[in-house]
Short mmCIF file of C-alpha atoms and ligand atoms in Angstrom, two decimals:
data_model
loop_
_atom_site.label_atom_id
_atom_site.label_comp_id
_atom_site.label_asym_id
_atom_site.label_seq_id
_atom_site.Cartn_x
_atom_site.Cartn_y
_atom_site.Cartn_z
CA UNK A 1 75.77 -38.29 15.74
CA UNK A 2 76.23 -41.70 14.16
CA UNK A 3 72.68 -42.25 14.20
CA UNK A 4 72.18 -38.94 12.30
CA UNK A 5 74.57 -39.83 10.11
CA UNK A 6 73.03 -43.17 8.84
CA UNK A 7 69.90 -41.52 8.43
CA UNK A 8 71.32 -38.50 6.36
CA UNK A 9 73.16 -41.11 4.15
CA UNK A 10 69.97 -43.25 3.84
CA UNK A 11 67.92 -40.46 3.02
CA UNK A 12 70.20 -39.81 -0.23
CA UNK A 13 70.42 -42.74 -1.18
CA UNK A 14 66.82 -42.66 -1.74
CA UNK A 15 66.72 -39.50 -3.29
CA UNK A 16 68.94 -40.48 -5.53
CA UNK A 17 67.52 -43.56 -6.40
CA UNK A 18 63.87 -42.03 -6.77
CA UNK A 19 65.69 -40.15 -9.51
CA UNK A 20 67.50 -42.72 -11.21
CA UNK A 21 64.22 -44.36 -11.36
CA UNK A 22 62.11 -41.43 -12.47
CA UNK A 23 64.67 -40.99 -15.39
CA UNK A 24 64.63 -44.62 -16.36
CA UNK A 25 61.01 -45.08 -15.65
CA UNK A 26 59.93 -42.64 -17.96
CA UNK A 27 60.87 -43.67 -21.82
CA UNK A 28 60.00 -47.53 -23.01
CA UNK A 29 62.33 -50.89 -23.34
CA UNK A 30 63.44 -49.53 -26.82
CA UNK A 31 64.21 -45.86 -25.17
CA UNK A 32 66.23 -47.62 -22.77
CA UNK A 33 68.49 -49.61 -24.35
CA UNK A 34 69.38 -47.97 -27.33
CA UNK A 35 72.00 -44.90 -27.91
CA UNK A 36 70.39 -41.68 -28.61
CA UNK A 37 74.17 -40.26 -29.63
CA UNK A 38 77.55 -41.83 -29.86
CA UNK A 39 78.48 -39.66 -27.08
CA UNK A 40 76.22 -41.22 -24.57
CA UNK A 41 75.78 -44.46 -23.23
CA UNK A 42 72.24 -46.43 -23.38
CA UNK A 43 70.18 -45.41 -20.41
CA UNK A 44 70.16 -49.09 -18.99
CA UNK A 45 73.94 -48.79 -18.75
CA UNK A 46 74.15 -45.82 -16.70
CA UNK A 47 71.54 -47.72 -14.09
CA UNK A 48 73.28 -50.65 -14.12
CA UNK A 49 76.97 -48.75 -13.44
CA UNK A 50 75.31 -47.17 -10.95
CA UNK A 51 74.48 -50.52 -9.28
CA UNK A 52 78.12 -52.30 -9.91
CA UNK A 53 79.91 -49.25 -8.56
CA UNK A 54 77.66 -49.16 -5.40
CA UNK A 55 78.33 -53.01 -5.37
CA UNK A 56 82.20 -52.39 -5.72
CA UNK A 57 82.50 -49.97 -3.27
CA UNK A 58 80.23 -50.58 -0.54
CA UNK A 59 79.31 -54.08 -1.01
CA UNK A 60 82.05 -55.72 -1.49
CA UNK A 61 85.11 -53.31 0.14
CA UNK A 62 83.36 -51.54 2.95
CA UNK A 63 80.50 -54.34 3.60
CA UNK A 64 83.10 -57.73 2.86
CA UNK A 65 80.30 -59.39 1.07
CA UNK A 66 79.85 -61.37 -1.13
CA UNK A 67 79.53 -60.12 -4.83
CA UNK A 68 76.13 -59.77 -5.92
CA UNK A 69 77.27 -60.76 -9.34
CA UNK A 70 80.86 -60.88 -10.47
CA UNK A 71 80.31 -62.27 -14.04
CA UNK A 72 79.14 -58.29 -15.28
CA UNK A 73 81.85 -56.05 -13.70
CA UNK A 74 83.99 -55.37 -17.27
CA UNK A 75 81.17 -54.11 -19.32
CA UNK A 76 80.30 -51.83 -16.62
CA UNK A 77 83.73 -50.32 -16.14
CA UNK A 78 83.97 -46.67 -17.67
CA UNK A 79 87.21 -47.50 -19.06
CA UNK A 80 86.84 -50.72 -20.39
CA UNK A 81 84.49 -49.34 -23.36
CA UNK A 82 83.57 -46.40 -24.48
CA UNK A 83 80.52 -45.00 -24.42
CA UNK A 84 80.04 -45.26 -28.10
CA UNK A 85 80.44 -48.89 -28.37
CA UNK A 86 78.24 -50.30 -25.34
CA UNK A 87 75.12 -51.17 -26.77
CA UNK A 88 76.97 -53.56 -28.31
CA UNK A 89 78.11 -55.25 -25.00
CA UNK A 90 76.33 -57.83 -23.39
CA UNK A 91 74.50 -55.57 -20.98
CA UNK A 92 71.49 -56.85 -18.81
CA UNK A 93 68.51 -56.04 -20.28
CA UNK A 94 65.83 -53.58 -18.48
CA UNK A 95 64.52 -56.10 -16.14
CA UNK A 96 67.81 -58.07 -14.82
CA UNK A 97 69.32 -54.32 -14.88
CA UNK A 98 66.50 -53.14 -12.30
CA UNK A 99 66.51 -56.47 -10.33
CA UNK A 100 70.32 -56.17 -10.01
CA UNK A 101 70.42 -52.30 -8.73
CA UNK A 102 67.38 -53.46 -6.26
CA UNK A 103 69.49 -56.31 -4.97
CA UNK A 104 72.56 -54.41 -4.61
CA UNK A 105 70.38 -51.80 -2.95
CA UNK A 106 69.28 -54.21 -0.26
CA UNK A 107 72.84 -54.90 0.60
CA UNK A 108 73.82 -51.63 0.90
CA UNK A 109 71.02 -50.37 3.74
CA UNK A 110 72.33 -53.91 5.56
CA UNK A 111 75.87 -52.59 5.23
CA UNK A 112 74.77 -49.29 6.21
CA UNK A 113 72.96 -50.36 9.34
CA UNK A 114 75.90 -52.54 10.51
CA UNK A 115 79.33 -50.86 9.59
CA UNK A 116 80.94 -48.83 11.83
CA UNK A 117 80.26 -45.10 11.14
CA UNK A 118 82.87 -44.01 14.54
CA UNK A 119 86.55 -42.87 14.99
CA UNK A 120 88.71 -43.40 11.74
CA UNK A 121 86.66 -45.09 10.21
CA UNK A 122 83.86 -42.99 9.79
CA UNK A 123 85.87 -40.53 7.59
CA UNK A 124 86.60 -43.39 5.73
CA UNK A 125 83.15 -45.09 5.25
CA UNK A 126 81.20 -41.91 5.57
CA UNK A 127 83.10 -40.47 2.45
CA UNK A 128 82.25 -43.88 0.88
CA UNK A 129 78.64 -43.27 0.81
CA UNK A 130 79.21 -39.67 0.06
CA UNK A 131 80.99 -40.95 -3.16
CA UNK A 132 78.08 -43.48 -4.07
CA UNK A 133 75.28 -40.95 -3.59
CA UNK A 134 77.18 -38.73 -5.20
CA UNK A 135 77.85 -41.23 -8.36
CA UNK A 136 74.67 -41.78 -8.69
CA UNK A 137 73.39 -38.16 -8.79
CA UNK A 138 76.21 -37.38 -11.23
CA UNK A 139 75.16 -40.16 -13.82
CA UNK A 140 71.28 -38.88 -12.99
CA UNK A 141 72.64 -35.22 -14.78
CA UNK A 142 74.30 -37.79 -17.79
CA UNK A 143 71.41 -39.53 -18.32
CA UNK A 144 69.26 -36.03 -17.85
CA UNK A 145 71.61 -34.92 -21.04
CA UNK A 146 70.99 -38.50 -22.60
CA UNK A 147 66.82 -37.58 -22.42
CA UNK A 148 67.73 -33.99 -24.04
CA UNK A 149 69.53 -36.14 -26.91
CA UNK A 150 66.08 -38.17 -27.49
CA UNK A 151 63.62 -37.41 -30.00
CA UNK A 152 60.30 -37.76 -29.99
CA UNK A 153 57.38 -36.84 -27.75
CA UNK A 154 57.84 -34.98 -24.08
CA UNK A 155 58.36 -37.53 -21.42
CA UNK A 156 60.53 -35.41 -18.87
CA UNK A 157 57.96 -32.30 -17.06
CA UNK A 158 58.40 -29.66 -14.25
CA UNK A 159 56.86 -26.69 -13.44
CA UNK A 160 59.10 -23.42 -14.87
CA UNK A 161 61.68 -22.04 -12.67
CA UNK A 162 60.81 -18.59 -10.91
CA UNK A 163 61.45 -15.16 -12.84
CA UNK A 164 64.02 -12.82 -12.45
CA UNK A 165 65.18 -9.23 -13.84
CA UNK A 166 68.75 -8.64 -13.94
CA UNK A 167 68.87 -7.81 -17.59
CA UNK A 168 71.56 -6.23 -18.98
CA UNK A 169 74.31 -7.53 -16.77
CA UNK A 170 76.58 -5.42 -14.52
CA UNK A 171 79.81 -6.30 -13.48
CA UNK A 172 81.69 -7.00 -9.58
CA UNK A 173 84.44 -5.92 -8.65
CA UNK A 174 86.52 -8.61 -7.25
CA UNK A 175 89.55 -7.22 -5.15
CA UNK A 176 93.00 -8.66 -5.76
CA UNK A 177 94.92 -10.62 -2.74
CA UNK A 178 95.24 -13.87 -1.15
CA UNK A 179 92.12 -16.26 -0.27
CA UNK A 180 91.51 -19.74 0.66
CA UNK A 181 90.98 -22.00 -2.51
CA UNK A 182 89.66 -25.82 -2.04
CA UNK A 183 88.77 -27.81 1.00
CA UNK A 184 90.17 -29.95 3.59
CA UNK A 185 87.55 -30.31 5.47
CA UNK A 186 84.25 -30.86 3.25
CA UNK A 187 83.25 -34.46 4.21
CA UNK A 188 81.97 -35.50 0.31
CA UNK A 189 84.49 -33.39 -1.49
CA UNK A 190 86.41 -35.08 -3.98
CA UNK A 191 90.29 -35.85 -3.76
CA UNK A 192 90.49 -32.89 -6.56
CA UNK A 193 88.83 -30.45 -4.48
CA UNK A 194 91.37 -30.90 -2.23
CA UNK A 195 93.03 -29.69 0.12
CA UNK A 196 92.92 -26.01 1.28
CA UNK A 197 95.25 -23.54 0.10
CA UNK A 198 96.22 -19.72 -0.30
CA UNK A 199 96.04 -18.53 -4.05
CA UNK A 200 96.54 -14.84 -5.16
CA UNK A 201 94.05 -14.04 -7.15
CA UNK A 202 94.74 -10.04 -8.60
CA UNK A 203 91.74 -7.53 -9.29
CA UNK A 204 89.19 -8.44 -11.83
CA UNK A 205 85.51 -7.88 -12.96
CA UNK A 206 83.49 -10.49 -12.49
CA UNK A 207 80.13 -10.76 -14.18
CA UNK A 208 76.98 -10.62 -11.93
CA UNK A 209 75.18 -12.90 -14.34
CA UNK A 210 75.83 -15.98 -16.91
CA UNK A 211 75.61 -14.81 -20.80
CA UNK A 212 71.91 -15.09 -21.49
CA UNK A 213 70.47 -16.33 -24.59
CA UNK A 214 69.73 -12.74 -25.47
CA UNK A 215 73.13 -11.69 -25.26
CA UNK A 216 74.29 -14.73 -27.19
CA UNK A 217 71.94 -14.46 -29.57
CA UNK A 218 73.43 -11.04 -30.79
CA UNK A 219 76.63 -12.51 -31.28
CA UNK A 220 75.21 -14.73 -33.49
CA UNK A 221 73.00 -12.24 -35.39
CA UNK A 222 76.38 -9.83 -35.83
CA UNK A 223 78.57 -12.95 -37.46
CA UNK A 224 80.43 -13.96 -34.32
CA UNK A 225 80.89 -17.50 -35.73
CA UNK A 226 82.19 -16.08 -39.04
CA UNK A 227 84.88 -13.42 -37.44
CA UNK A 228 87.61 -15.71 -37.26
CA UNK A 229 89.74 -13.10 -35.45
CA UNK A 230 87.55 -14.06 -32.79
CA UNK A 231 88.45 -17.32 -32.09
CA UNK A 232 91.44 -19.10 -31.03
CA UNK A 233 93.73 -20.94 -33.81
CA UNK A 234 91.92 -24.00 -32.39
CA UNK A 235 88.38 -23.10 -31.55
CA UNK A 236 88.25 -21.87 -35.60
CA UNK A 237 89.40 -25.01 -36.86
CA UNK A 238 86.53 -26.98 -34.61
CA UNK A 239 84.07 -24.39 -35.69
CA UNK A 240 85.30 -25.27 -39.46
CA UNK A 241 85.16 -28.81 -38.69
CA UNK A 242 81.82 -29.37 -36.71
CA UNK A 243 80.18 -26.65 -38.94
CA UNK A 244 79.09 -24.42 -35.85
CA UNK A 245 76.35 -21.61 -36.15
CA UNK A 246 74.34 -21.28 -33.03
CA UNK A 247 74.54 -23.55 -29.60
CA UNK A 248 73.19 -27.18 -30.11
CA UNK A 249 69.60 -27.80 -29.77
CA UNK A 250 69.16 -24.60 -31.93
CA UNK A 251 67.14 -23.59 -34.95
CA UNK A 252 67.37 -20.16 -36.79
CA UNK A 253 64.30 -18.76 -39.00
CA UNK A 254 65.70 -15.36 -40.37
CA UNK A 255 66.92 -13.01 -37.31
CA UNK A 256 64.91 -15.04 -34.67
CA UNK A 257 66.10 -18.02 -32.67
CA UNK A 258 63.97 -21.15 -31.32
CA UNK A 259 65.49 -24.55 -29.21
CA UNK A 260 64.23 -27.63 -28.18
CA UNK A 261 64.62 -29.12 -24.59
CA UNK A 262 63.48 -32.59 -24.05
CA UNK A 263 61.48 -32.39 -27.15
CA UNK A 264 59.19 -29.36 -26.69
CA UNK A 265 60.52 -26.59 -29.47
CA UNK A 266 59.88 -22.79 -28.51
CA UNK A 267 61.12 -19.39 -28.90
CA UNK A 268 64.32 -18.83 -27.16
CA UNK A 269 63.78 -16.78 -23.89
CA UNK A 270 66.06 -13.78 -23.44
CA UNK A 271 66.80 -13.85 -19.85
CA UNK A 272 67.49 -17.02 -19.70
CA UNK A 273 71.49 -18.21 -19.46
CA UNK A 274 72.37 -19.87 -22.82
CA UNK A 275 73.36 -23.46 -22.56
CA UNK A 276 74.85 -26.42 -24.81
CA UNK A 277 77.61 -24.18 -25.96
CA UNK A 278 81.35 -25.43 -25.91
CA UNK A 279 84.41 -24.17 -24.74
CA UNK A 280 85.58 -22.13 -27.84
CA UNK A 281 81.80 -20.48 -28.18
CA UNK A 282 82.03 -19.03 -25.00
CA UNK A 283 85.80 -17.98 -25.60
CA UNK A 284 84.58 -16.48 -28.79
CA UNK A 285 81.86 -14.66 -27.37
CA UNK A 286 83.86 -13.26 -24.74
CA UNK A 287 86.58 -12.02 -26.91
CA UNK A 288 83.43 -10.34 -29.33
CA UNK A 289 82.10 -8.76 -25.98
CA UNK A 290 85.55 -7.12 -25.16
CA UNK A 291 85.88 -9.68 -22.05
CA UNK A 292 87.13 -12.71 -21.57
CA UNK A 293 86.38 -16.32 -19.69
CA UNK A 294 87.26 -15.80 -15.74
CA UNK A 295 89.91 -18.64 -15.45
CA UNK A 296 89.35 -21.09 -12.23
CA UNK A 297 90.71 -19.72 -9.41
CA UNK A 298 88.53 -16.12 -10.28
CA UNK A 299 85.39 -18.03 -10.30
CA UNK A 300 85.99 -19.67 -6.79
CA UNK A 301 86.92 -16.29 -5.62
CA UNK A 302 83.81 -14.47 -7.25
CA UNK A 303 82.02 -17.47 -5.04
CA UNK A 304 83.37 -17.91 -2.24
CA UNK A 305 85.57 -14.93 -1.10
CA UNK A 306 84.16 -11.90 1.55
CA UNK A 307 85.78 -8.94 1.19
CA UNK A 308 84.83 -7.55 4.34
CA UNK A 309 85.87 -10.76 6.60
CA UNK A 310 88.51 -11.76 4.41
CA UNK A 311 87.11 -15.20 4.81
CA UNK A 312 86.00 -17.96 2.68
CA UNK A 313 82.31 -19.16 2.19
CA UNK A 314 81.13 -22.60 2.04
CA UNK A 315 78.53 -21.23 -0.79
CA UNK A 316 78.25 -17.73 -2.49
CA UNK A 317 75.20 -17.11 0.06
CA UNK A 318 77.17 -18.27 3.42
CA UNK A 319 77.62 -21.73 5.03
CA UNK A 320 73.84 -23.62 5.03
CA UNK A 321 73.32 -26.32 2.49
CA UNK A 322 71.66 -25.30 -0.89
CA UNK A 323 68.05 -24.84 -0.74
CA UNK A 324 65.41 -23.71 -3.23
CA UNK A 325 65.81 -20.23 -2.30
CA UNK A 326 69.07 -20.24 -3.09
CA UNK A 327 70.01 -22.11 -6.48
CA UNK A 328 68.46 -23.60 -9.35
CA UNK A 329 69.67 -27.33 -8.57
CA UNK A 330 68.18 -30.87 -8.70
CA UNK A 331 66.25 -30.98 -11.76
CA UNK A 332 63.39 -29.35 -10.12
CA UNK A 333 63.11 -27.30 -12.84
CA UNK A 334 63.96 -28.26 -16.49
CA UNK A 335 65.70 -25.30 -17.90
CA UNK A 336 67.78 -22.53 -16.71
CA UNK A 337 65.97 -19.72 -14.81
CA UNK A 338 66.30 -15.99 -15.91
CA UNK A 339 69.18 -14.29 -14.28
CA UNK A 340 68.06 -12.24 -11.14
CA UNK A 341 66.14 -15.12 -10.23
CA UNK A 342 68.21 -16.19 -7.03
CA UNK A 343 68.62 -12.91 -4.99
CA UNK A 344 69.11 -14.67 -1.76
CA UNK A 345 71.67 -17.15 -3.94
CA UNK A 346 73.95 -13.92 -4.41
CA UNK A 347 77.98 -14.44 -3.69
CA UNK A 348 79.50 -11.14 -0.86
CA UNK A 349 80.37 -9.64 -3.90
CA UNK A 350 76.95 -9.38 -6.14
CA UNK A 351 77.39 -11.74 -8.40
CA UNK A 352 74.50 -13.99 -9.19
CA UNK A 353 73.85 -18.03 -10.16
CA UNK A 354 77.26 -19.07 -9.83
CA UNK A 355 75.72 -22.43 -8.20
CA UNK A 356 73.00 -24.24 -9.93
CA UNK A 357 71.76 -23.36 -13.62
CA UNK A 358 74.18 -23.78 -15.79
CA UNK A 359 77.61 -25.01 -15.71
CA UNK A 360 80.25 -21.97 -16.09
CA UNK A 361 83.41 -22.97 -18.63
CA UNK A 362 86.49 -21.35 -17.48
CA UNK A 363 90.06 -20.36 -19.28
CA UNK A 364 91.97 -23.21 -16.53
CA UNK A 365 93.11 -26.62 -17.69
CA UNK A 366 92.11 -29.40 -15.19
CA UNK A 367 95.12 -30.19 -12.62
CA UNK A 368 95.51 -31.33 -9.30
CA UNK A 369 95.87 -28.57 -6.32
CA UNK A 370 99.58 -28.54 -4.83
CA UNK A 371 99.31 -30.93 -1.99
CA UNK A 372 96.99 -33.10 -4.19
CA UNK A 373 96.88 -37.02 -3.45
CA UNK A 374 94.74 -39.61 -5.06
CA UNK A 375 91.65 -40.44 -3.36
CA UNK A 376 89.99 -42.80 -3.63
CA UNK A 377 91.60 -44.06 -6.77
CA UNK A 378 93.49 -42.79 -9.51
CA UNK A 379 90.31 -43.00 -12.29
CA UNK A 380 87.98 -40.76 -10.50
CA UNK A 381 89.76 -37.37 -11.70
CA UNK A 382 93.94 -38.17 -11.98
CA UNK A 383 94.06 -39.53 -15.00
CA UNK A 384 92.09 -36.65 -16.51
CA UNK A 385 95.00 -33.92 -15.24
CA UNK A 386 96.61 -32.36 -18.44
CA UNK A 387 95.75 -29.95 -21.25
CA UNK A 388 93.14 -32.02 -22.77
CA UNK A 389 89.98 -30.92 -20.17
CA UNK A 390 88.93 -27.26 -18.91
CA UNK A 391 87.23 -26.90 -15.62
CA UNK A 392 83.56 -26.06 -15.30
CA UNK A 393 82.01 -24.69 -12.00
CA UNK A 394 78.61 -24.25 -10.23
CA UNK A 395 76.56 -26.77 -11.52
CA UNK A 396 73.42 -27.02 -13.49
CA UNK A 397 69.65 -27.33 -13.08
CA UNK A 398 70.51 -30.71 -13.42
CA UNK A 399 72.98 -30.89 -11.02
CA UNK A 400 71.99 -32.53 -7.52
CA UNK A 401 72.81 -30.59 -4.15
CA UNK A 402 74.59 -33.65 -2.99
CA UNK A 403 76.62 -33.55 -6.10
CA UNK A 404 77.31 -29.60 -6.76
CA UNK A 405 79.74 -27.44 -3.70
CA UNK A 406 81.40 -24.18 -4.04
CA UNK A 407 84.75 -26.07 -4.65
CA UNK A 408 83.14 -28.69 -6.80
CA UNK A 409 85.19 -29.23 -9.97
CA UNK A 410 83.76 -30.57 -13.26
CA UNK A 411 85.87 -30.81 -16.30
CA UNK A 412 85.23 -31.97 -20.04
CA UNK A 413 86.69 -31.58 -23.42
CA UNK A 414 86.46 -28.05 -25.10
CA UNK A 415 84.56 -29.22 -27.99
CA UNK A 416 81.39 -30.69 -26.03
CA UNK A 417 78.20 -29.09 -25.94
CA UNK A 418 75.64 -31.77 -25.02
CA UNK A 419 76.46 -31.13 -20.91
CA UNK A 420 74.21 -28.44 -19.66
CA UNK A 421 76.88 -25.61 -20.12
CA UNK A 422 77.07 -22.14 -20.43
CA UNK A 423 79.58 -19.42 -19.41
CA UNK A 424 79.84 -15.69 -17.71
CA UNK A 425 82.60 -13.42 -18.70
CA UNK A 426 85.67 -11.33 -16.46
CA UNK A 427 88.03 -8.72 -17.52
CA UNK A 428 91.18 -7.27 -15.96
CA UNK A 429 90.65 -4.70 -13.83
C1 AVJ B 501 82.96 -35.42 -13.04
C2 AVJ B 501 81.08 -35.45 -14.49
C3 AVJ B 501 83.30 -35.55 -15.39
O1 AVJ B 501 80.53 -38.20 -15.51
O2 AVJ B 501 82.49 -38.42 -16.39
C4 AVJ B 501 80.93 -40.48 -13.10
C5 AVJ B 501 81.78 -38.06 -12.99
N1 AVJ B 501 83.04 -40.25 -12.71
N2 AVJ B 501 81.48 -41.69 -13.00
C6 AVJ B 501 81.76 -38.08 -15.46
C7 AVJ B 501 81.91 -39.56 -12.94
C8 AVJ B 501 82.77 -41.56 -12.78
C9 AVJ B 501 82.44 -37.50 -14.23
N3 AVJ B 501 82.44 -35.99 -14.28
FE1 FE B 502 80.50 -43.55 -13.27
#
């Protein structure tokens, strides 16, 4: 079992390096270093955060070694600076940043080979690798949004993702009672997706699909973003403010919509789940369609809960890991597939793509569960509880499968569009 274990965890934290790589491989010195938008961080900070936090956390606390370099650890802490004013730090340039993950790297499959992975401790250490792999693939999806920020010529390529026809959306009914929200038993979840507990959730109409471009692209065309009875007192003033007309990465000619993704510029495909929209878009579209945004708890139960067992699934589709059959995950592909494209991906109840795609904004604030209790520390998601962040669920096409569960909880401000978000819709049934 240990043995198995130490080879899973090696194995992804290869994978997740081959990506890291890939991603900072791919664009030149100048590409790497410099901010393609205030709201992102150079690319060659992202790598070399994702080398200091490995170094923190299995280095130096669960290997007791030696630092590989303590001189760099402030301008690589997330809350030291913002993202907006790192290029300015002293940052290791390109070639010190990839010496320093590679060195850090080498530590960590000696600490891996030698810690104990038994008894109490292997929750403990196991988890810790979790996290790191985990990290990484997380800051693999920023940097995936960083490359969709770029301009200039294609670097980024994948084949398309497979078709579907599930066009125009139908609705699930979701019946009203108790299930089993969160984890307690997930090795890699996160302290927020825990622990386990009973939530009563009552009757609703899920969506079998996200809001495709199609759809969205009719809300625009009937003056969604001018009908401020649609939006919230909030959203309107944001939509004032930022000037909003269309999701980012959009260009209108007349009635007809194009968008560019990672720098190839092309007719916007119907089927396809709309993404880079914020939170008030999708609340505004929902309200135009009559619906609304399922709030947190509905969207777990849409994924998780079957009716007929009155159990809870690891994953919409049952309890085996994702695979290509069932998600659009990893980056394989480099857009959104069509809805209906994931049959075997489907939840008990019919309803399609909750996992992989895009990420789904919901109506819920981010808290902790009741029973919650900071784990590892306090930064990872604690000090993001309040009003300020909404929760986003099922992951992306750029999310990892090591990084993305049924219980997995994202959260970001309403007003941010450059993630690789989109929504579906509920109503009361
Ligand atoms: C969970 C995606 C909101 O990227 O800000 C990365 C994950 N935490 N490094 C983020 C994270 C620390 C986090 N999100
Ligand atoms: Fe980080």
């Amino acid at each position: 079992m240990t043995e198995e274990l130490r080879e899973h965890v090696a194995e992804e934290l290869l994978r997740s390096r081959a990506r890291s790589t890939a991603l900072t491989d791919a664009v030149d010195e100048h590409d790497l270093v410099r901010q393609h938008s205030k709201l992102m961080s150079p690319l060659v900070w992202d790598l070399a955060h994702i080398g200091n936090q490995e170094e923190l956390w299995l280095v130096r606390d669960v290997g007791g070694r030696e630092p590989v370099r303590s001189d760099i650890d402030e301008y690589y802490d997330a809350f030291k600076f913002s993202r907006s004013v790192r290029p300015e730090l002293p940052l290791l340039n390109p070639v010190e940043t990839r010496q320093y993950v590679g060195d850090v790297r080498g530590k960590v499959f000696d600490v891996l080979e030698k810690v104990p992975l038994e008894g109490r401790k292997l929750v403990e250490n196991a988890f810790a690798f979790g996290m790191i792999v985990q990290h990484e693939q997380q800051h693999d999806e920023t940097m995936l949004a960083t490359h969709q920020l770029r301009t200039g010529e294609p670097v980024l390529h994948a084949p398309p993702p497979p078709t579907g026809n599930l066009v125009p959306a139908t609705e699930a009914f979701i019946p009203g009672g108790p299930f089993e929200m969160g984890t307690s038993d997930e090795p890699w979840a996160l302290d927020n997706e825990r622990p386990a507990h009973t939530v009563h959730v009552d009757s609703f109409f899920m969506d079998t699909t996200p809001v495709t471009n199609g759809e969205y692209a009719e809300f625009v065309l009937a003056g969604g973003y001018d009908d401020r009875r649609l939006w919230t007192e909030e959203g309107w003033q944001h939509r004032t403010s930022a000037k909003l007309s269309a999701p980012r990465f959009w260009h209108r000619d007349g009635t007809s919509f194009s968008r560019t993704a990672f720098g190839v510029t092309e007719p916007i495909v119907p089927d396809e789940p709309v993404v880079h929209v914020c939170f008030h878009e999708a609340q505004a579209y929902a309200t135009w369609a009559g619906k609304r945004l399922p709030t947190e708890q509905e969207w777990e139960k849409a994924a998780r809960y079957d009716a007929e067992t009155g159990t809870t699934r690891r994953y919409p589709w049952g309890d085996e890991d994702p695979a290509e059959i069932h998600a659009n995950l990893g980056q394989r592909h480099l857009r959104p597939a069509p809805v209906g494209a994931y049959p075997k991906g489907a939840s008990p109840a019919g309803v399609h793509q909750l996992i992989g795609d895009v990420w789904e904004w919901t109506s819920t604030d981010f808290h902790g569960y009741p029973g919650f209790e900071v784990f590892p520390y306090p930064e990872y998601s604690k000090v993001f509880f309040g009003p300020d962040y909404k929760v986003l669920r099922g992951g992306s096409f750029g999310t990892d499968k090591s990084a993305i569960r049924a219980t997995f909880r994202n959260w970001d401000y309403p007003i941010r569009r450059q993630i690789f978000a989109g929504f579906r819709c509920a109503r009361d049934a």
